[in-house]
Amino acid sequence: MPINEERFRDVLRNWASGVTVVTTRAGDKIHGMTVSAFSSVSAYPPLVLVCANQSSTTHGVIEQGGVFTVNILAAHQADISNVFASPENEDTRLESVSWSVGETGAPLIDEALACLECTVTSAHQEGSHTIYVGQVEAVHTSNAEPLIYYQGSYRALHDDD
Ligand SMILES: Cc1cc2nc3c(=O)[nH]c(=O)nc-3n(C[C@H](O)[C@H](O)[C@H](O)COP(=O)(O)O)c2cc1C
């Protein structure tokens, strides 16, 4: 008997994670959303995964374009996380940040802690989400502190609470 959704969400609040914006492109359509479900999969070959809700617009664009870029947010980019998580400004999100076009065509967000440019190697539908596994084709890094998400709020590494 599976546990209920509320209990599941409550328990998962205890998992401290980084915060990413996953961007993607299919033809002229560029898009992105905030994602915490990101993980390294393999170093050789270099593979990572992201989990995208099948109801999200981002999901469809990744499916169509076959590329995604994981922009790992820096501590000062909590506002960007909020913008890319909000359904209200879905079509204007990318106008509110500075970005450049990466090798795959997907946006690289300026001042992100790191960007991993990926091509999709496999997609696995599980429950409400799809696990997109991507081969890392190019990386970009900067010297910044990470943004942390824990118990429903943003933290920095130097928080005392
Ligand atoms: C901190 C945080 C983490 C999130 N992580 C994910 C995630 O891992 N996968 C996902 O599908 N949605 C995640 N979301 C929700 C999406 O960002 C949100 O539903 C977004 O509006 C979807 O945008 P889209 O439909 O334009 O693609 C997260 C939201 C927040 C605030």
mmCIF file of C-alpha atoms and ligand atoms in Angstrom, residues 17-20 31-38 50-59 81-87 90 93 129 149 154, ligand 1:
data_model
loop_
_atom_site.group_PDB
_atom_site.id
_atom_site.type_symbol
_atom_site.label_atom_id
_atom_site.label_comp_id
_atom_site.label_asym_id
_atom_site.label_seq_id
_atom_site.Cartn_x
_atom_site.Cartn_y
_atom_site.Cartn_z
ATOM 1 C CA SER A 17 19.261 19.907 -2.823
ATOM 2 C CA GLY A 18 20.760 22.386 -5.192
ATOM 3 C CA VAL A 19 18.479 24.267 -7.569
ATOM 4 C CA THR A 20 18.722 24.232 -11.346
ATOM 5 C CA HIS A 31 11.862 27.278 -22.745
ATOM 6 C CA GLY A 32 12.967 26.446 -19.212
ATOM 7 C CA MET A 33 11.759 25.622 -15.718
ATOM 8 C CA THR A 34 13.124 25.262 -12.200
ATOM 9 C CA VAL A 35 14.187 21.700 -11.405
ATOM 10 C CA SER A 36 15.604 20.169 -8.252
ATOM 11 C CA ALA A 37 15.341 16.571 -9.493
ATOM 12 C CA PHE A 38 18.782 16.459 -11.095
ATOM 13 C CA VAL A 50 16.516 15.333 -14.788
ATOM 14 C CA CYS A 51 12.918 14.473 -13.888
ATOM 15 C CA ALA A 52 10.280 16.553 -15.665
ATOM 16 C CA ASN A 53 6.573 16.509 -14.924
ATOM 17 C CA GLN A 54 4.740 15.299 -18.015
ATOM 18 C CA SER A 55 2.311 18.200 -17.593
ATOM 19 C CA SER A 56 5.069 20.818 -17.863
ATOM 20 C CA THR A 57 5.730 22.738 -21.045
ATOM 21 C CA THR A 58 9.437 22.050 -20.623
ATOM 22 C CA HIS A 59 8.750 18.321 -20.832
ATOM 23 C CA SER A 81 14.343 30.060 -9.482
ATOM 24 C CA ASN A 82 11.029 31.675 -8.532
ATOM 25 C CA VAL A 83 10.476 33.118 -12.000
ATOM 26 C CA PHE A 84 11.161 29.781 -13.700
ATOM 27 C CA ALA A 85 8.864 27.918 -11.285
ATOM 28 C CA SER A 86 5.893 30.251 -11.747
ATOM 29 C CA PRO A 87 3.203 29.370 -14.291
ATOM 30 C CA GLU A 90 5.679 31.098 -18.528
ATOM 31 C CA ARG A 93 10.702 33.930 -18.237
ATOM 32 C CA HIS A 129 7.259 12.397 -14.506
ATOM 33 C CA TYR A 149 16.593 24.364 -1.383
ATOM 34 C CA TYR A 154 16.093 28.809 -0.234
HETATM 35 C C1 LIG B 1 12.552 24.467 -5.922
HETATM 36 C C2 LIG B 1 11.703 23.883 -7.023
HETATM 37 C C3 LIG B 1 12.053 22.687 -7.604
HETATM 38 C C4 LIG B 1 11.305 22.121 -8.647
HETATM 39 N N1 LIG B 1 11.702 20.947 -9.195
HETATM 40 C C5 LIG B 1 10.992 20.406 -10.218
HETATM 41 C C6 LIG B 1 11.433 19.185 -10.819
HETATM 42 O O1 LIG B 1 12.443 18.605 -10.425
HETATM 43 N N2 LIG B 1 10.711 18.685 -11.860
HETATM 44 C C7 LIG B 1 9.565 19.310 -12.318
HETATM 45 O O2 LIG B 1 8.932 18.799 -13.247
HETATM 46 N N3 LIG B 1 9.119 20.461 -11.743
HETATM 47 C C8 LIG B 1 9.817 21.024 -10.721
HETATM 48 N N4 LIG B 1 9.401 22.205 -10.147
HETATM 49 C C9 LIG B 1 8.155 22.834 -10.647
HETATM 50 C C10 LIG B 1 8.317 23.591 -11.984
HETATM 51 O O3 LIG B 1 9.420 24.475 -11.944
HETATM 52 C C11 LIG B 1 7.023 24.371 -12.296
HETATM 53 O O4 LIG B 1 5.925 23.493 -12.304
HETATM 54 C C12 LIG B 1 7.088 25.149 -13.594
HETATM 55 O O5 LIG B 1 6.071 26.139 -13.587
HETATM 56 C C13 LIG B 1 6.907 24.297 -14.857
HETATM 57 O O6 LIG B 1 7.046 25.161 -15.964
HETATM 58 P P1 LIG B 1 6.598 24.826 -17.458
HETATM 59 O O7 LIG B 1 5.241 24.157 -17.403
HETATM 60 O O8 LIG B 1 6.562 26.171 -18.146
HETATM 61 O O9 LIG B 1 7.653 23.933 -18.041
HETATM 62 C C14 LIG B 1 10.135 22.786 -9.110
HETATM 63 C C15 LIG B 1 9.761 24.000 -8.511
HETATM 64 C C16 LIG B 1 10.537 24.540 -7.475
HETATM 65 C C17 LIG B 1 10.131 25.862 -6.847
#
